[in-house]
CSV table of C-alpha atoms in Angstrom, one decimal:
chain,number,residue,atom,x,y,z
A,52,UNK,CA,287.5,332.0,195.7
A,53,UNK,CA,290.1,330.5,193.3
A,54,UNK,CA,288.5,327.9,190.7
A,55,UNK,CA,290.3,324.6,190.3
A,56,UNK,CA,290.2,321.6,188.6
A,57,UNK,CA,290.3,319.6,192.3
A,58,UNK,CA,287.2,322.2,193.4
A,59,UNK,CA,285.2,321.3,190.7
A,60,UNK,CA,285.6,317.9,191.3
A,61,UNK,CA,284.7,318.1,195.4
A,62,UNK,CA,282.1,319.9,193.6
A,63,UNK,CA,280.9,317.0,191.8
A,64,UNK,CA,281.2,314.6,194.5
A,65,UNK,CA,278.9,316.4,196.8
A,66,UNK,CA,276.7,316.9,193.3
A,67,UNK,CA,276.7,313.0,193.4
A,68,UNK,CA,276.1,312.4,196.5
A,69,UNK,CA,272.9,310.7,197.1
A,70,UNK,CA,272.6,311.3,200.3
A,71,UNK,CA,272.1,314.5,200.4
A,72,UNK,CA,269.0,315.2,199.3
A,73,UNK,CA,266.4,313.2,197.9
A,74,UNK,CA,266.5,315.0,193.9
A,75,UNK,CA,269.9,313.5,193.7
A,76,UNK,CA,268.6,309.8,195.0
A,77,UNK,CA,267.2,309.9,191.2
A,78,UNK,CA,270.4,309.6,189.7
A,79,UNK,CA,271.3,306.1,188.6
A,80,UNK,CA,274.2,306.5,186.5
A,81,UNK,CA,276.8,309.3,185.4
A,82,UNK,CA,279.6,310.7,183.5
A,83,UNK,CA,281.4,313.5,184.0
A,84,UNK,CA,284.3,315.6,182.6
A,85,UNK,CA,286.1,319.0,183.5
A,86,UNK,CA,287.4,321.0,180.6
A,87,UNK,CA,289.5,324.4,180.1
A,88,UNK,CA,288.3,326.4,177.4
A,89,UNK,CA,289.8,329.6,175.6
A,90,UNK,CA,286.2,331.0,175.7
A,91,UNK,CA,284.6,329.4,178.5
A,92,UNK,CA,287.2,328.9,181.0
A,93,UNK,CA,287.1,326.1,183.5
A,94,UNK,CA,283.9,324.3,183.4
A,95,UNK,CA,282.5,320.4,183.7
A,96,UNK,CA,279.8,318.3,181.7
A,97,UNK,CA,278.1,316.0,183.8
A,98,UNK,CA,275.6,313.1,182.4
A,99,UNK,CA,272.9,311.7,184.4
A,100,UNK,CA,270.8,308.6,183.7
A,101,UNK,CA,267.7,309.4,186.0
A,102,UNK,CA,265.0,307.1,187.6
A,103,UNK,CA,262.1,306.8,185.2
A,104,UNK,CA,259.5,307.8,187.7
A,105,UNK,CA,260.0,311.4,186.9
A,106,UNK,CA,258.4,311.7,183.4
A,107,UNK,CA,259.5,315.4,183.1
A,108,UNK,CA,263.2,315.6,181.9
A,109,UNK,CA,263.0,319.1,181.0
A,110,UNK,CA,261.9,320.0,185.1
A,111,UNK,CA,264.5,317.2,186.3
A,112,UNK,CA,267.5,318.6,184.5
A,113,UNK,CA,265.9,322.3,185.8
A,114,UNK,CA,266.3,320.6,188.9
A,115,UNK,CA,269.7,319.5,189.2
A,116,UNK,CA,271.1,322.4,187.6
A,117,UNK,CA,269.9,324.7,190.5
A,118,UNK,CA,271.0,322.2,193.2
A,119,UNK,CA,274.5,322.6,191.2
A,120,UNK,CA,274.4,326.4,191.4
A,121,UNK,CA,273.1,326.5,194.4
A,122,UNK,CA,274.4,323.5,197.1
A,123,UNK,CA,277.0,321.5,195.1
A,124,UNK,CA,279.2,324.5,194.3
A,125,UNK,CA,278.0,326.8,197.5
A,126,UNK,CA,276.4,329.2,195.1
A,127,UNK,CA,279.7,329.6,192.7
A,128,UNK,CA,278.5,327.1,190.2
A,129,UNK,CA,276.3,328.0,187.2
A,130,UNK,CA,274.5,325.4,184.6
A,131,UNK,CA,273.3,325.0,181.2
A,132,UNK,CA,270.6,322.5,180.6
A,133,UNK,CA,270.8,320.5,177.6
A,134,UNK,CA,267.3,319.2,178.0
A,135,UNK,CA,265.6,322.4,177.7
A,136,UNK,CA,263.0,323.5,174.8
A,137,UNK,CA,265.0,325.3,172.6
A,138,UNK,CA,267.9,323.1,172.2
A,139,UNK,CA,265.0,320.2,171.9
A,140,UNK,CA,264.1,322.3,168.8
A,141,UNK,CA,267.1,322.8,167.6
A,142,UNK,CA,268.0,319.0,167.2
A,143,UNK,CA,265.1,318.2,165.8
A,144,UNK,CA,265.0,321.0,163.0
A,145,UNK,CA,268.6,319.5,162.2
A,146,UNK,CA,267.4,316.3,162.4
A,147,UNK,CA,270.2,315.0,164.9
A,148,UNK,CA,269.2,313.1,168.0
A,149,UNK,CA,269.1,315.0,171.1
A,150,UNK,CA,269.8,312.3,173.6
A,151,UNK,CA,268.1,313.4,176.1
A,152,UNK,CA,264.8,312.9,178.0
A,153,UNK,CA,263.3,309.2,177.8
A,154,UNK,CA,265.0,307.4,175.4
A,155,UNK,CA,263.1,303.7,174.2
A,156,UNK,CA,265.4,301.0,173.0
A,157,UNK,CA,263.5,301.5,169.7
A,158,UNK,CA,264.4,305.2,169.5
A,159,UNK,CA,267.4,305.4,167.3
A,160,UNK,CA,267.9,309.0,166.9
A,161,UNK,CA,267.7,309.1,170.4
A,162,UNK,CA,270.3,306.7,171.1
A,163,UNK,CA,272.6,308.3,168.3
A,164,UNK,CA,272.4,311.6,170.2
A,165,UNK,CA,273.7,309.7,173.4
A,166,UNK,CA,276.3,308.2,171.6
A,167,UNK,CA,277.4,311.3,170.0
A,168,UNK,CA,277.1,313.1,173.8
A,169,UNK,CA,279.4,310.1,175.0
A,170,UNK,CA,282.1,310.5,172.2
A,171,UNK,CA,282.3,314.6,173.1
A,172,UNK,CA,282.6,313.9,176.8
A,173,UNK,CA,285.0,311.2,176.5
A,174,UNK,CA,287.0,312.7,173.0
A,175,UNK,CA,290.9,312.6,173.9
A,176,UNK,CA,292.4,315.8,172.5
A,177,UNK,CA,290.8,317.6,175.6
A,178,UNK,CA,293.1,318.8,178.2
A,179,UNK,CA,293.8,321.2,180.6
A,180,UNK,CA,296.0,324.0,179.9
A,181,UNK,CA,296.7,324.1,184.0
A,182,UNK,CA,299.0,321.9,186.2
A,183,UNK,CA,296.7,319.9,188.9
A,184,UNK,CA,297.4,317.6,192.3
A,185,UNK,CA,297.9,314.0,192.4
A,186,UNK,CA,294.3,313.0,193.6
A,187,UNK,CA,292.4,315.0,190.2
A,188,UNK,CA,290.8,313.2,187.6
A,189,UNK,CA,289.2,315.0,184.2
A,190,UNK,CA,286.8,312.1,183.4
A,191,UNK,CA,285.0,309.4,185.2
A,192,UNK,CA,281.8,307.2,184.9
A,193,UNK,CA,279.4,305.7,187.6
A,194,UNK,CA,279.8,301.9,188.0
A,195,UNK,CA,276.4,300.5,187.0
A,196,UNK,CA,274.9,297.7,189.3
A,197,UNK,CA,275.0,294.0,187.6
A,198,UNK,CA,271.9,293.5,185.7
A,199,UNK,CA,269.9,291.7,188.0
A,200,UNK,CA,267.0,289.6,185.5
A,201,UNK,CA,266.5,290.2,181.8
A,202,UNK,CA,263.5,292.9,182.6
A,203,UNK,CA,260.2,292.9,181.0
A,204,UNK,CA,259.5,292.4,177.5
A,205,UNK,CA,259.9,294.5,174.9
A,206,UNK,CA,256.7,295.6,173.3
A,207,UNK,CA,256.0,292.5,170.7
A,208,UNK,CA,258.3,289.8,172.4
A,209,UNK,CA,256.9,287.7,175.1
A,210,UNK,CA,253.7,287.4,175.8
């Protein structure tokens, strides 16, 4: 079968779709984006921000990936998992923040690797070298919910 940019997105909806299994019920917010690459041809990055229950980012992200290869993309898909060991060690021997796994409010490495995850996901001089229908997108982001209360305090505010 044919690879397109409108595939991988039907692919990414059913990835999405909560409903379809309970792994994916995890998944509280998301960013995707599908890219063309000299090298790696057509291919998407997809962000998830994953219920905290699970403590084990590395086996989540394991997770998800094989749902992808497997049931999102009808066994055409493959993944790389950004949470996995050796890139772990990698950013930390380069001192950069991962951004991924848990990530405190207090963790700023952390949340400098998320922002510099965003910023290559969402960077503008990416395009697709191929022509694509009317209903295709290359980029979106979940809606996150309206904050419903301020949350429990921080470790030494509040009482």
């Amino acid at each position: 079968m044919h690879v397109t940019p409108e595939l991988i997105q039907t692919h990414l909806d059913r990835m999405l779709d909560a409903s379809s299994h309970p792994l994916l019920k995890g998944i509280w917010d998301y960013a995707w984006r599908i890219e063309e690459g000299r090298r790696t041809g057509l291919h998407a990055h997809l962000l998830v921000s994953y219920d905290t229950w699970r403590n084990n980012g590395i086996a989540v992200a394991r997770e998800l990936g094989e749902y992808w290869a497997v049931h999102a993309t009808d066994g055409m898909g493959k993944y790389w998992n950004g949470n996995r060991d050796g890139w772990i060690q990698r950013s930390k021997k380069q001192g950069t923040g991962l951004g991924t796994g848990k990530i405190d409010h207090d963790d700023l490495a952390a949340r400098t690797g998320l922002r510099k995850i965003l910023r290559y996901m969402a960077k503008a001089n990416q395009y697709l070298t191929r022509k694509s229908g009317p209903k295709y997108r290359s980029f979106a982001l979940s809606q996150p919910e309206e904050k419903k209360g301020e949350g429990r305090p921080r470790r030494g505010q509040g009482s």
